[in-house]
Short mmCIF file of C-alpha atoms (C1' of nucleotides) in Angstrom, two decimals:
data_model
loop_
_atom_site.label_atom_id
_atom_site.label_comp_id
_atom_site.label_asym_id
_atom_site.label_seq_id
_atom_site.Cartn_x
_atom_site.Cartn_y
_atom_site.Cartn_z
CA UNK A 146 161.08 59.42 205.94
CA UNK A 147 158.14 58.42 205.05
CA UNK A 148 156.60 55.57 203.46
CA UNK A 149 154.58 55.40 200.13
CA UNK A 150 153.00 52.49 199.36
CA UNK A 151 151.03 51.07 195.66
CA UNK A 152 147.64 51.21 197.50
CA UNK A 153 146.16 48.72 195.27
CA UNK A 154 147.57 44.48 195.74
CA UNK A 155 149.46 43.62 192.14
CA UNK A 156 146.97 41.63 191.23
CA UNK A 157 147.18 37.93 192.30
CA UNK A 158 147.11 34.90 189.48
CA UNK A 159 143.17 34.99 189.21
CA UNK A 160 141.10 38.21 188.28
CA UNK A 161 141.19 40.12 191.34
CA UNK A 162 139.71 44.01 191.87
CA UNK A 163 140.23 44.33 188.52
CA UNK A 164 136.59 43.64 186.80
CA UNK A 165 135.20 45.67 189.99
CA UNK A 166 137.50 48.66 189.38
CA UNK A 167 137.59 48.37 185.48
CA UNK A 168 141.49 47.78 185.78
CA UNK A 169 144.38 50.55 186.22
CA UNK A 170 147.69 49.49 184.83
CA UNK A 171 149.75 48.88 186.97
CA UNK A 172 153.02 51.61 186.07
CA UNK A 173 149.90 54.09 186.35
CA UNK A 174 149.60 53.33 189.73
CA UNK A 175 153.10 53.50 189.86
CA UNK A 176 152.92 57.43 188.36
CA UNK A 177 150.21 58.33 190.59
CA UNK A 178 152.14 57.41 193.62
CA UNK A 179 155.17 59.39 192.46
CA UNK A 180 153.11 62.52 191.67
CA UNK A 181 151.74 62.28 195.24
CA UNK A 182 155.07 62.94 195.91
CA UNK A 183 156.34 65.84 193.70
CA UNK A 184 152.38 67.32 195.51
CA UNK A 185 153.24 66.23 199.15
CA UNK A 186 156.99 67.99 198.67
CA UNK A 187 159.27 64.95 199.58
CA UNK A 188 161.11 64.81 196.14
CA UNK A 189 161.50 68.11 195.62
CA UNK A 190 162.61 70.39 192.97
CA UNK A 191 165.86 69.37 191.93
CA UNK A 192 166.94 66.73 193.92
CA UNK A 193 167.64 63.81 191.90
CA UNK A 194 165.36 60.26 192.09
CA UNK A 195 166.77 57.23 193.33
CA UNK A 196 167.58 55.28 190.52
CA UNK A 197 165.41 53.03 189.05
CA UNK A 198 166.11 49.98 190.37
CA UNK A 199 166.18 50.83 193.68
CA UNK A 200 162.41 52.53 192.72
CA UNK A 201 161.43 49.09 191.32
CA UNK A 202 162.50 46.77 194.40
CA UNK A 203 161.15 49.82 196.67
CA UNK A 204 157.64 49.74 195.69
CA UNK A 205 158.14 46.23 194.55
CA UNK A 206 157.50 45.71 190.41
CA UNK A 207 159.69 45.44 187.48
CA UNK A 208 162.22 48.20 186.24
CA UNK A 209 160.18 48.31 183.32
CA UNK A 210 157.24 49.60 185.03
CA UNK A 211 158.94 52.19 187.23
CA UNK A 212 160.18 53.38 183.88
CA UNK A 213 157.17 53.77 182.17
CA UNK A 214 156.17 55.73 185.00
CA UNK A 215 159.06 58.25 185.27
CA UNK A 216 159.23 58.50 181.33
CA UNK A 217 155.14 60.02 180.78
CA UNK A 218 156.68 61.94 184.23
CA UNK A 219 159.29 63.05 182.29
CA UNK A 220 157.20 64.09 178.96
CA UNK A 221 154.94 65.78 181.02
CA UNK A 222 158.38 68.33 181.85
CA UNK A 223 157.57 67.08 186.04
CA UNK A 224 160.99 64.81 185.75
CA UNK A 225 164.45 65.44 183.41
CA UNK A 226 166.32 62.15 182.90
CA UNK A 227 169.87 62.64 181.99
CA UNK A 228 171.02 59.52 181.12
CA UNK A 229 174.36 58.35 182.96
CA UNK A 230 173.60 61.09 185.70
CA UNK A 231 170.17 60.44 186.63
CA UNK A 232 166.91 61.35 186.86
CA UNK A 233 166.02 64.91 188.29
CA UNK A 234 162.73 66.77 189.62
CA UNK A 235 161.92 69.23 187.44
CA UNK A 236 162.85 72.77 188.13
CA UNK A 237 161.52 76.60 186.86
CA UNK A 238 164.26 78.82 186.41
CA UNK A 239 166.40 76.81 183.46
CA UNK A 240 166.63 78.32 180.63
CA UNK A 241 164.28 75.79 178.47
CA UNK A 242 161.75 75.29 181.18
CA UNK A 243 161.49 79.52 181.41
CA UNK A 244 160.15 79.43 177.36
CA UNK A 245 157.34 76.96 177.92
CA UNK A 246 155.15 79.71 180.41
CA UNK A 247 156.46 82.65 177.91
CA UNK A 248 155.32 81.97 174.35
CA UNK A 249 156.22 86.49 172.90
CA UNK A 250 159.21 86.72 171.52
CA UNK A 251 160.72 89.63 169.12
CA UNK A 252 160.72 89.02 165.72
CA UNK A 253 163.97 88.57 164.58
CA UNK A 254 163.74 84.98 165.91
CA UNK A 255 166.20 85.89 169.50
CA UNK A 256 164.08 84.48 172.93
CA UNK A 257 164.95 87.08 175.25
CA UNK A 258 163.38 87.03 178.85
CA UNK A 259 161.70 90.35 179.31
CA UNK A 260 162.91 92.58 182.28
CA UNK A 261 159.85 93.29 184.86
CA UNK A 262 159.07 96.90 187.10
CA UNK A 263 156.33 96.10 189.35
CA UNK A 264 153.29 99.17 189.57
CA UNK A 265 151.24 98.18 192.74
CA UNK A 266 150.47 95.62 194.53
CA UNK A 267 146.86 95.32 196.30
CA UNK A 268 145.09 92.89 198.49
CA UNK A 269 141.24 92.58 197.92
CA UNK A 270 138.10 90.68 196.93
CA UNK A 271 138.30 89.35 194.30
CA UNK A 272 136.66 90.56 191.00
CA UNK A 273 133.47 88.25 188.99
CA UNK A 274 136.33 86.77 185.78
CA UNK A 275 138.76 86.62 189.09
CA UNK A 276 136.40 84.29 190.67
CA UNK A 277 135.85 82.03 187.72
CA UNK A 278 139.45 82.04 186.40
CA UNK A 279 140.22 80.29 190.19
CA UNK A 280 137.43 79.19 191.25
CA UNK A 281 136.89 81.09 193.96
CA UNK A 282 133.72 81.79 196.22
CA UNK A 283 132.17 85.55 196.82
CA UNK A 284 134.22 88.00 198.70
CA UNK A 285 137.08 85.92 198.91
CA UNK A 286 140.62 88.07 198.70
CA UNK A 287 143.09 87.79 196.12
CA UNK A 288 146.74 89.12 195.61
CA UNK A 289 147.12 90.93 192.68
CA UNK A 290 150.19 92.48 191.14
CA UNK A 291 150.55 94.85 188.69
CA UNK A 292 154.07 95.12 186.10
CA UNK A 293 155.22 96.08 183.24
CA UNK A 294 158.30 94.35 181.69
CA UNK A 295 160.77 95.40 179.08
CA UNK A 296 162.98 94.13 176.38
CA UNK A 297 165.87 96.02 175.81
CA UNK A 298 164.44 99.15 177.85
CA UNK A 299 161.21 98.79 175.84
CA UNK A 300 158.13 98.20 177.44
CA UNK A 301 155.90 95.25 175.75
CA UNK A 302 154.15 93.77 178.28
CA UNK A 303 151.30 95.12 180.77
CA UNK A 304 150.71 92.07 183.18
CA UNK A 305 148.24 91.34 185.99
CA UNK A 306 148.33 88.41 187.58
CA UNK A 307 145.68 87.18 190.62
CA UNK A 308 146.34 84.94 193.05
CA UNK A 309 144.15 83.67 195.46
CA UNK A 310 145.15 85.05 199.12
CA UNK A 311 144.92 81.69 200.93
CA UNK A 312 147.29 80.12 199.52
CA UNK A 313 150.02 82.53 198.93
CA UNK A 314 149.66 83.59 202.51
CA UNK A 315 152.18 86.80 203.24
CA UNK A 316 153.44 87.58 199.51
CA UNK A 317 152.16 91.06 199.27
CA UNK A 318 154.45 92.22 201.54
CA UNK A 319 158.18 91.76 200.31
CA UNK A 320 159.80 91.93 196.83
CA UNK A 321 158.26 90.83 194.40
CA UNK A 322 161.49 88.37 191.48
CA UNK A 323 160.84 88.10 187.70
CA UNK A 324 160.09 84.65 188.15
CA UNK A 325 157.04 83.91 189.79
CA UNK A 326 157.65 80.62 189.32
CA UNK A 327 159.91 79.92 191.19
CA UNK A 328 158.84 81.72 193.97
CA UNK A 329 155.62 79.72 194.17
CA UNK A 330 158.50 76.10 194.24
CA UNK A 331 161.02 77.15 196.51
CA UNK A 332 159.06 79.58 199.04
CA UNK A 333 154.78 77.62 198.92
CA UNK A 334 156.03 74.48 197.50
CA UNK A 335 153.40 74.90 194.98
CA UNK A 336 154.74 73.97 191.37
CA UNK A 337 153.05 75.02 187.63
CA UNK A 338 152.45 71.59 186.01
CA UNK A 339 150.72 73.35 182.87
CA UNK A 340 148.83 76.65 181.78
CA UNK A 341 146.10 77.23 179.62
CA UNK A 342 145.58 80.03 177.62
CA UNK A 343 142.45 82.70 175.99
CA UNK A 344 144.29 85.07 173.21
CA UNK A 345 143.01 87.54 171.75
CA UNK A 346 143.02 91.72 170.05
CA UNK A 347 142.29 95.14 172.21
CA UNK A 348 142.09 98.15 171.66
CA UNK A 349 144.63 99.64 174.57
CA UNK A 350 142.39 101.77 176.54
CA UNK A 351 143.90 105.50 177.42
CA UNK A 352 145.16 103.97 181.10
CA UNK A 353 147.03 101.05 179.97
CA UNK A 354 148.25 102.56 176.58
CA UNK A 355 150.33 105.71 178.54
CA UNK A 356 151.22 102.94 180.68
CA UNK A 357 153.19 100.96 177.64
CA UNK A 358 154.32 104.48 176.45
CA UNK A 359 151.70 104.04 173.04
CA UNK A 360 148.88 105.70 171.52
CA UNK A 361 145.25 104.60 172.88
CA UNK A 362 143.82 102.93 170.82
CA UNK A 363 146.60 100.80 169.87
CA UNK A 364 145.60 96.77 168.95
CA UNK A 365 147.59 94.56 171.68
CA UNK A 366 147.09 90.92 172.23
CA UNK A 367 145.13 90.50 175.54
CA UNK A 368 146.43 87.12 176.80
CA UNK A 369 144.15 85.79 179.70
CA UNK A 370 146.26 82.62 181.52
CA UNK A 371 145.24 80.58 184.07
CA UNK A 372 147.83 78.69 185.26
CA UNK A 373 147.00 74.60 186.98
CA UNK A 374 149.08 74.09 189.95
CA UNK A 375 150.33 69.79 189.65
CA UNK A 376 147.09 68.74 191.87
CA UNK A 377 145.04 70.18 188.91
CA UNK A 378 143.73 72.83 191.05
CA UNK A 379 144.59 76.82 189.36
CA UNK A 380 146.30 79.09 191.26
CA UNK A 381 147.01 82.24 189.61
CA UNK A 382 145.55 83.45 186.67
CA UNK A 383 147.47 86.70 184.63
CA UNK A 384 146.33 89.25 182.50
CA UNK A 385 148.31 90.17 179.83
CA UNK A 386 148.29 92.77 176.99
CA UNK A 387 151.34 92.51 175.24
CA UNK A 388 152.48 95.25 172.35
CA UNK A 389 152.86 93.41 169.43
CA UNK A 390 155.06 95.75 166.47
CA UNK A 391 158.55 94.17 166.60
CA UNK A 392 156.91 90.51 168.87
CA UNK A 393 155.26 87.86 168.26
CA UNK A 394 153.35 85.15 170.52
CA UNK A 395 154.81 81.50 168.90
CA UNK A 396 152.52 78.76 168.94
CA UNK A 397 153.72 75.55 167.33
CA UNK A 398 150.97 73.05 167.10
CA UNK A 399 152.21 69.39 166.87
CA UNK B 22 154.48 45.67 147.19
CA UNK B 23 157.90 47.42 147.65
CA UNK B 24 160.49 46.15 149.35
CA UNK B 25 161.09 47.89 153.07
CA UNK B 26 164.24 47.25 155.08
CA UNK B 27 166.01 48.90 157.72
CA UNK B 28 169.35 49.84 156.13
CA UNK B 29 172.12 49.93 158.32
CA UNK B 30 172.41 46.58 159.56
CA UNK B 31 171.56 45.72 163.22
CA UNK B 32 175.52 45.90 165.45
CA UNK B 33 176.83 43.18 165.45
CA UNK B 34 178.81 40.95 168.96
CA UNK B 35 181.18 44.00 168.42
CA UNK B 36 181.19 47.93 168.09
CA UNK B 37 180.59 47.82 164.26
CA UNK B 38 179.49 51.51 162.54
CA UNK B 39 178.76 52.66 166.29
CA UNK B 40 181.81 54.30 166.68
CA UNK B 41 181.48 55.80 163.24
CA UNK B 42 178.44 57.50 163.36
CA UNK B 43 177.53 58.06 166.71
CA UNK B 44 175.26 55.43 167.27
CA UNK B 45 171.63 55.98 166.09
CA UNK B 46 169.05 52.98 168.69
CA UNK B 47 167.32 50.26 165.61
CA UNK B 48 163.99 51.71 166.53
CA UNK B 49 164.75 54.75 165.75
CA UNK B 50 165.63 53.91 162.45
CA UNK B 51 162.74 51.50 162.04
CA UNK B 52 160.51 55.01 162.66
CA UNK B 53 162.22 55.92 159.95
CA UNK B 54 161.13 53.29 157.84
CA UNK B 55 158.11 53.87 158.60
CA UNK B 56 158.07 57.85 157.92
CA UNK B 57 159.01 56.84 155.08
CA UNK B 58 156.07 54.71 153.97
CA UNK B 59 153.74 57.58 155.49
CA UNK B 60 155.96 59.65 152.89
CA UNK B 61 155.84 57.85 150.03
CA UNK B 62 151.95 56.50 150.28
CA UNK B 63 152.94 52.96 150.68
CA UNK B 64 150.69 53.50 153.72
CA UNK B 65 147.93 56.13 152.96
CA UNK B 66 145.33 58.35 155.27
CA UNK B 67 143.00 55.09 157.20
CA UNK B 68 144.44 52.29 156.35
CA UNK B 69 144.45 49.51 159.00
CA UNK B 70 148.71 48.05 159.73
CA UNK B 71 150.21 45.51 159.66
CA UNK B 72 150.21 44.00 163.41
CA UNK B 73 153.07 44.20 165.47
CA UNK B 74 154.26 41.09 165.43
CA UNK B 75 153.59 41.45 161.54
CA UNK B 76 155.58 44.29 161.09
CA UNK B 77 158.52 42.77 163.60
CA UNK B 78 159.11 39.94 161.73
CA UNK B 79 159.02 41.09 158.41
CA UNK B 80 162.12 44.03 159.48
CA UNK B 81 163.91 41.67 161.72
CA UNK B 82 163.39 42.72 165.09
CA UNK B 83 160.99 42.70 168.21
CA UNK B 84 158.14 43.35 168.54
CA UNK B 85 159.21 45.23 171.69
CA UNK B 86 161.41 47.56 168.90
CA UNK B 87 158.77 48.35 166.37
CA UNK B 88 155.96 49.10 169.71
CA UNK B 89 158.14 51.86 170.92
CA UNK B 90 158.87 52.85 167.06
CA UNK B 91 154.86 53.11 166.49
CA UNK B 92 154.60 54.98 169.81
CA UNK B 93 156.33 56.95 169.56
CA UNK B 94 154.38 58.32 165.75
CA UNK B 95 150.70 57.28 166.95
CA UNK B 96 152.20 60.38 170.11
CA UNK B 97 153.02 62.76 167.22
CA UNK B 98 149.66 61.95 165.88
CA UNK B 99 150.71 60.46 162.22
CA UNK B 100 149.47 57.29 163.50
CA UNK B 101 146.41 56.00 165.75
CA UNK B 102 146.37 53.17 167.70
CA UNK B 103 142.91 51.09 169.09
CA UNK B 104 142.94 48.48 170.91
CA UNK B 105 142.14 45.31 170.01
CA UNK B 106 141.80 46.78 165.94
CA UNK B 107 144.78 47.38 165.55
CA UNK B 108 147.24 50.99 163.98
CA UNK B 109 146.15 53.44 161.38
CA UNK B 110 146.91 55.92 159.57
CA UNK B 111 145.96 58.96 160.91
CA UNK B 112 143.12 61.02 158.92
CA UNK B 113 142.75 64.51 158.90
CA UNK B 114 139.13 64.66 158.38
CA UNK B 115 138.57 63.76 161.97
CA UNK B 116 136.51 65.50 163.84
CA UNK B 117 139.27 65.35 166.67
CA UNK B 118 142.25 65.83 164.83
CA UNK B 119 140.37 69.02 162.82
CA UNK B 120 141.04 70.87 165.84
CA UNK B 121 144.44 70.34 166.39
CA UNK B 122 145.22 72.93 163.65
CA UNK B 123 142.62 74.84 164.39
CA UNK B 124 142.28 76.91 167.72
CA UNK B 125 140.56 80.06 167.74
CA UNK B 126 137.06 79.16 169.53
CA UNK B 127 134.37 80.83 170.48
CA UNK B 128 133.92 82.04 174.29
CA UNK B 129 131.27 80.06 175.31
CA UNK B 130 134.21 77.35 175.33
CA UNK B 131 131.73 75.18 172.45
CA UNK B 132 134.10 74.13 169.90
CA UNK B 133 132.68 74.32 166.17
CA UNK B 134 134.11 74.83 163.22
CA UNK B 135 132.91 77.26 160.80
CA UNK B 136 131.81 77.69 157.05
CA UNK B 137 134.37 79.33 154.62
CA UNK B 138 133.68 81.13 151.67
CA UNK B 139 136.10 81.46 148.85
CA UNK B 140 136.88 85.24 147.68
CA UNK B 141 139.17 84.86 144.89
CA UNK B 142 142.01 82.64 144.25
CA UNK B 143 144.95 84.09 141.67
CA UNK B 144 147.97 82.54 140.88
CA UNK B 145 151.46 84.56 140.14
CA UNK B 146 154.57 85.21 141.59
CA UNK B 147 155.11 85.04 145.38
CA UNK B 148 155.81 87.82 147.69
CA UNK B 149 158.90 88.67 149.91
CA UNK B 150 156.94 87.09 152.98
CA UNK B 151 155.48 84.18 150.70
CA UNK B 152 159.43 83.37 149.77
CA UNK B 153 161.02 83.87 153.80
CA UNK B 154 157.80 81.56 154.88
CA UNK B 155 157.72 78.33 151.85
CA UNK B 156 161.70 78.20 151.38
CA UNK B 157 161.24 79.83 148.08
CA UNK B 158 162.96 80.90 144.25
CA UNK B 159 162.58 84.72 143.33
CA UNK B 160 159.61 84.71 140.96
CA UNK B 161 158.40 80.96 142.23
CA UNK B 162 154.51 81.16 141.74
CA UNK B 163 152.18 80.86 144.64
CA UNK B 164 148.47 79.75 144.78
CA UNK B 165 146.54 82.50 146.76
CA UNK B 166 142.86 81.65 148.14
CA UNK B 167 141.60 84.41 149.70
CA UNK B 168 138.36 83.28 151.54
CA UNK B 169 135.96 84.22 154.39
CA UNK B 170 135.24 82.35 157.24
CA UNK B 171 131.82 81.75 159.48
CA UNK B 172 130.19 80.74 162.65
CA UNK B 173 126.64 80.92 162.97
CA UNK B 174 126.58 83.26 159.52
CA UNK B 175 128.71 85.75 161.50
CA UNK B 176 132.70 86.40 159.19
CA UNK B 177 134.91 85.83 162.00
CA UNK B 178 138.52 85.01 159.79
CA UNK B 179 139.86 86.50 156.51
CA UNK B 180 142.11 84.55 155.35
CA UNK B 181 145.04 83.83 152.28
CA UNK B 182 146.05 80.29 152.01
CA UNK B 183 149.41 80.37 149.36
CA UNK B 184 150.26 77.45 148.25
CA UNK B 185 153.98 76.36 145.88
CA UNK B 186 152.31 76.60 142.59
CA UNK B 187 154.67 73.54 141.44
CA UNK B 188 153.62 71.24 144.80
CA UNK B 189 150.09 71.28 144.01
CA UNK B 190 149.52 71.09 140.65
CA UNK B 191 146.17 72.60 138.69
CA UNK B 192 145.21 73.79 142.32
CA UNK B 193 143.38 77.38 141.33
CA UNK B 194 140.92 75.48 139.20
CA UNK B 195 138.47 73.15 140.45
CA UNK B 196 136.60 74.15 143.65
CA UNK B 197 138.62 74.66 147.39
CA UNK B 198 136.60 72.30 149.66
CA UNK B 199 136.35 74.05 153.88
CA UNK B 200 138.65 70.90 154.72
CA UNK B 201 141.90 72.13 152.65
CA UNK B 202 144.29 69.38 154.55
CA UNK B 203 141.86 66.29 153.54
CA UNK B 204 142.21 67.73 150.18
CA UNK B 205 146.34 67.88 149.97
CA UNK B 206 145.82 64.72 151.81
CA UNK B 207 143.29 62.52 148.93
CA UNK B 208 145.12 65.01 145.64
CA UNK B 209 148.15 65.14 146.31
CA UNK B 210 149.42 62.89 148.97
CA UNK B 211 150.72 65.21 151.60
CA UNK B 212 149.92 64.96 155.06
CA UNK B 213 150.44 67.81 156.97
CA UNK B 214 153.03 66.82 160.34
CA UNK B 215 152.59 69.59 162.04
CA UNK B 216 152.52 74.21 161.91
CA UNK B 217 154.16 77.02 163.07
CA UNK B 218 151.93 79.92 163.87
CA UNK B 219 152.81 83.25 165.16
CA UNK B 220 150.49 85.86 166.64
CA UNK B 221 149.87 89.97 166.51
CA UNK B 222 147.88 91.83 167.16
CA UNK B 223 146.36 94.20 164.15
CA UNK B 224 144.24 96.94 163.20
CA UNK B 225 142.04 96.45 160.35
CA UNK B 226 142.72 98.24 156.96
CA UNK B 227 139.12 100.06 155.89
CA UNK B 228 139.21 97.15 152.80
CA UNK B 229 139.73 93.99 155.38
CA UNK B 230 137.25 96.03 157.67
CA UNK B 231 134.25 95.60 155.12
CA UNK B 232 134.72 92.13 154.56
CA UNK B 233 134.75 91.32 158.03
CA UNK B 234 131.84 94.16 158.52
CA UNK B 235 133.54 96.03 160.87
CA UNK B 236 134.54 99.05 161.19
CA UNK B 237 138.44 99.87 159.78
CA UNK B 238 140.86 100.34 162.81
CA UNK B 239 138.97 97.23 164.48
CA UNK B 240 141.26 95.64 165.88
CA UNK B 241 142.23 91.86 164.80
CA UNK B 242 144.57 88.80 165.92
CA UNK B 243 146.41 87.79 162.78
CA UNK B 244 147.61 84.84 162.37
CA UNK B 245 151.00 83.38 160.86
CA UNK B 246 150.46 80.19 159.95
CA UNK B 247 153.86 77.87 158.49
CA UNK B 248 152.55 74.21 157.63
CA UNK B 249 154.94 71.54 157.39
CA UNK B 250 154.62 68.50 155.46
CA UNK B 251 155.71 64.93 156.92
CA UNK B 252 159.70 65.27 155.34
CA UNK B 253 159.70 68.06 156.83
CA UNK B 254 159.51 71.33 154.26
CA UNK B 255 156.94 74.35 154.32
CA UNK B 256 153.88 73.64 152.21
CA UNK B 257 151.16 75.86 153.08
CA UNK B 258 151.69 79.64 154.92
CA UNK B 259 148.35 80.97 155.58
CA UNK B 260 147.15 84.32 156.81
CA UNK B 261 144.30 84.96 158.92
CA UNK B 262 143.30 88.79 160.85
CA UNK B 263 140.78 86.74 163.46
CA UNK B 264 137.76 89.26 164.86
CA UNK B 265 138.17 87.97 168.67
CA UNK B 266 134.88 90.39 170.69
CA UNK B 267 133.52 86.75 171.13
CA UNK B 268 135.86 84.02 170.13
CA UNK B 269 139.25 83.39 171.18
CA UNK B 270 142.85 81.29 170.03
CA UNK B 271 143.58 78.85 172.69
CA UNK B 272 146.67 77.58 173.26
CA UNK B 273 147.32 74.80 175.89
CA UNK B 274 151.14 74.54 177.51
CA UNK B 275 152.11 71.14 179.06
"C1'" DT C 84 137.00 31.88 169.10
"C1'" DA C 85 140.99 34.14 167.41
"C1'" DG C 86 143.50 38.60 166.73
"C1'" DT C 87 145.13 42.84 167.94
"C1'" DG C 88 147.70 46.80 170.97
"C1'" DG C 89 148.50 47.33 176.33
"C1'" DT C 90 150.32 45.59 180.56
"C1'" DC C 91 154.04 43.61 182.62
"C1'" DT C 92 158.44 40.76 184.12
"C1'" DA C 93 163.24 39.43 183.34
"C1'" DG C 94 167.76 39.87 182.43
"C1'" DA C 95 171.43 41.49 178.41
"C1'" DC C 96 174.22 44.96 177.09
"C1'" DC C 97 175.40 49.85 174.98
"C1'" DA C 98 176.53 55.11 176.01
"C1'" DC C 99 177.22 57.64 178.78
"C1'" DA C 100 178.98 60.58 183.23
"C1'" DT C 101 181.14 60.28 187.56
"C1'" DC C 102 184.87 59.57 190.73
"C1'" DA D 69 185.76 51.37 187.90
"C1'" DT D 70 181.14 51.91 189.38
"C1'" DG D 71 176.91 53.29 188.34
"C1'" DT D 72 173.56 55.29 185.63
"C1'" DG D 73 169.41 56.29 182.10
"C1'" DG D 74 168.53 54.15 177.41
"C1'" DT D 75 168.08 50.23 174.16
"C1'" DC D 76 166.82 45.51 172.57
"C1'" DT D 77 164.67 41.36 174.01
"C1'" DA D 78 161.60 37.75 174.59
"C1'" DG D 79 157.80 35.42 176.62
"C1'" DA D 80 153.50 35.56 179.79
"C1'" DC D 81 148.89 37.39 180.17
"C1'" DC D 82 145.13 40.93 179.90
"C1'" DA D 83 141.43 43.84 177.83
"C1'" DC D 84 138.88 45.16 173.87
"C1'" DT D 85 137.28 44.34 169.40
"C1'" DA D 86 134.40 41.28 165.30
"C1'" DA D 87 133.37 37.57 163.07
#
DNA sequence: TAGTGGTCTAGACCACATC
DNA sequence: ATGTGGTCTAGACCACTAA
């Protein structure tokens, strides 16, 4: 078992390094400690964490401080807390979490997860857009997966996923599951923490239109997603072209 | 000064109404109390709240319980907490809050707020879409405002705002400010708490295209927004057609 | 200097899940 | 019956702001 310690000592009676470093709350240090365990895999998806009081005594802070750290991580969807059962590391294959990264739904309001069929998978040098999105150097290789996602047999999305080859070695060989993010987690230990999407309306090219079985020039919703892992690095770029005749992208502003 | 009281008495030693009602945490009751003050206007936008300890002793709970209620309201953007200064009711005309409901930005990443020019304002019976969106009966009247929003002189959005006439009496007379939501707050005491947007890609009709000075059939991003007030009722429907040649809709998934 | 929110602690009790 | 997270309290001290 790896040793885990909160790096900076607790403030003693008088103000210590506070005036130098500008003061960092204890619970944030504890939280950072927990994030490290998530990143390095010592807390793996689905796992039950030790209880609050165990963590508190291990680290040497009060239960309330541990609680505040855990509550924030739960609010960021990295942990799931269940009263009476314990605190668990979030998984990416639960229904409720699937739709956190899938905002497209049919107009009747019923949220279903689409099938997907891979068109092709290639590996080659990143283009300019991919280099910008993924912070890559010129000549660095990306794995590219194109697929069609359908709802009830009807083509809905033409999707191009670009992944840095050095982050996902060997992914180009072998089958591609419908839910990529749980593959990232189980096979590469990479958790997608959040994502940024940019939406535009575009006209489909003849080639794109053919894959989606509509006329060239049909308007489509273009979703340009950059997904960030736990440590904040961009690990996926996904360009989706969506037909929105009978579906829409739902965004809740709170 | 109006009297404010937490409705249900604190649980006495033994379990009281808990087994009947299924238990509602104290801090949630306190929070509901605070929301009521926001709704009825006794806490108006921009106002400073009493301090935590004042509120705590007024209601008869501990400061920590008040704090949890205030923290949640701050997380929902209804309050703003400033260390050393106090807790304030959120306003809708601060820069940072404007962009909570305006996700369109130019591709260079610079977030600017667009001008707007009113095309026309009418008042008439709600159509089917408006009735559904705003929960109106047949024959109920809505105020309709159409306007063009431009960025740097360039038309960007053709927007149709529909408002229940009985909620905003007299709004059809008089000027329409660029920022409608702060008008709602100051003149009608209505705070927009959150909104739901549905996005589609559509082709512009000749009429729409003319207003935006582009060719008919140009793809546009259609944003169908329903805005909810503090008490959860739908008070605005806004249908926007956005050109996305040099701009995009940004959505952050967390 | 006084007053505010922010952090931290310690302990009690409650609701929920499992054994 | 036991252990978990959830709620509630009370009090101490810290950091920030303004007078």
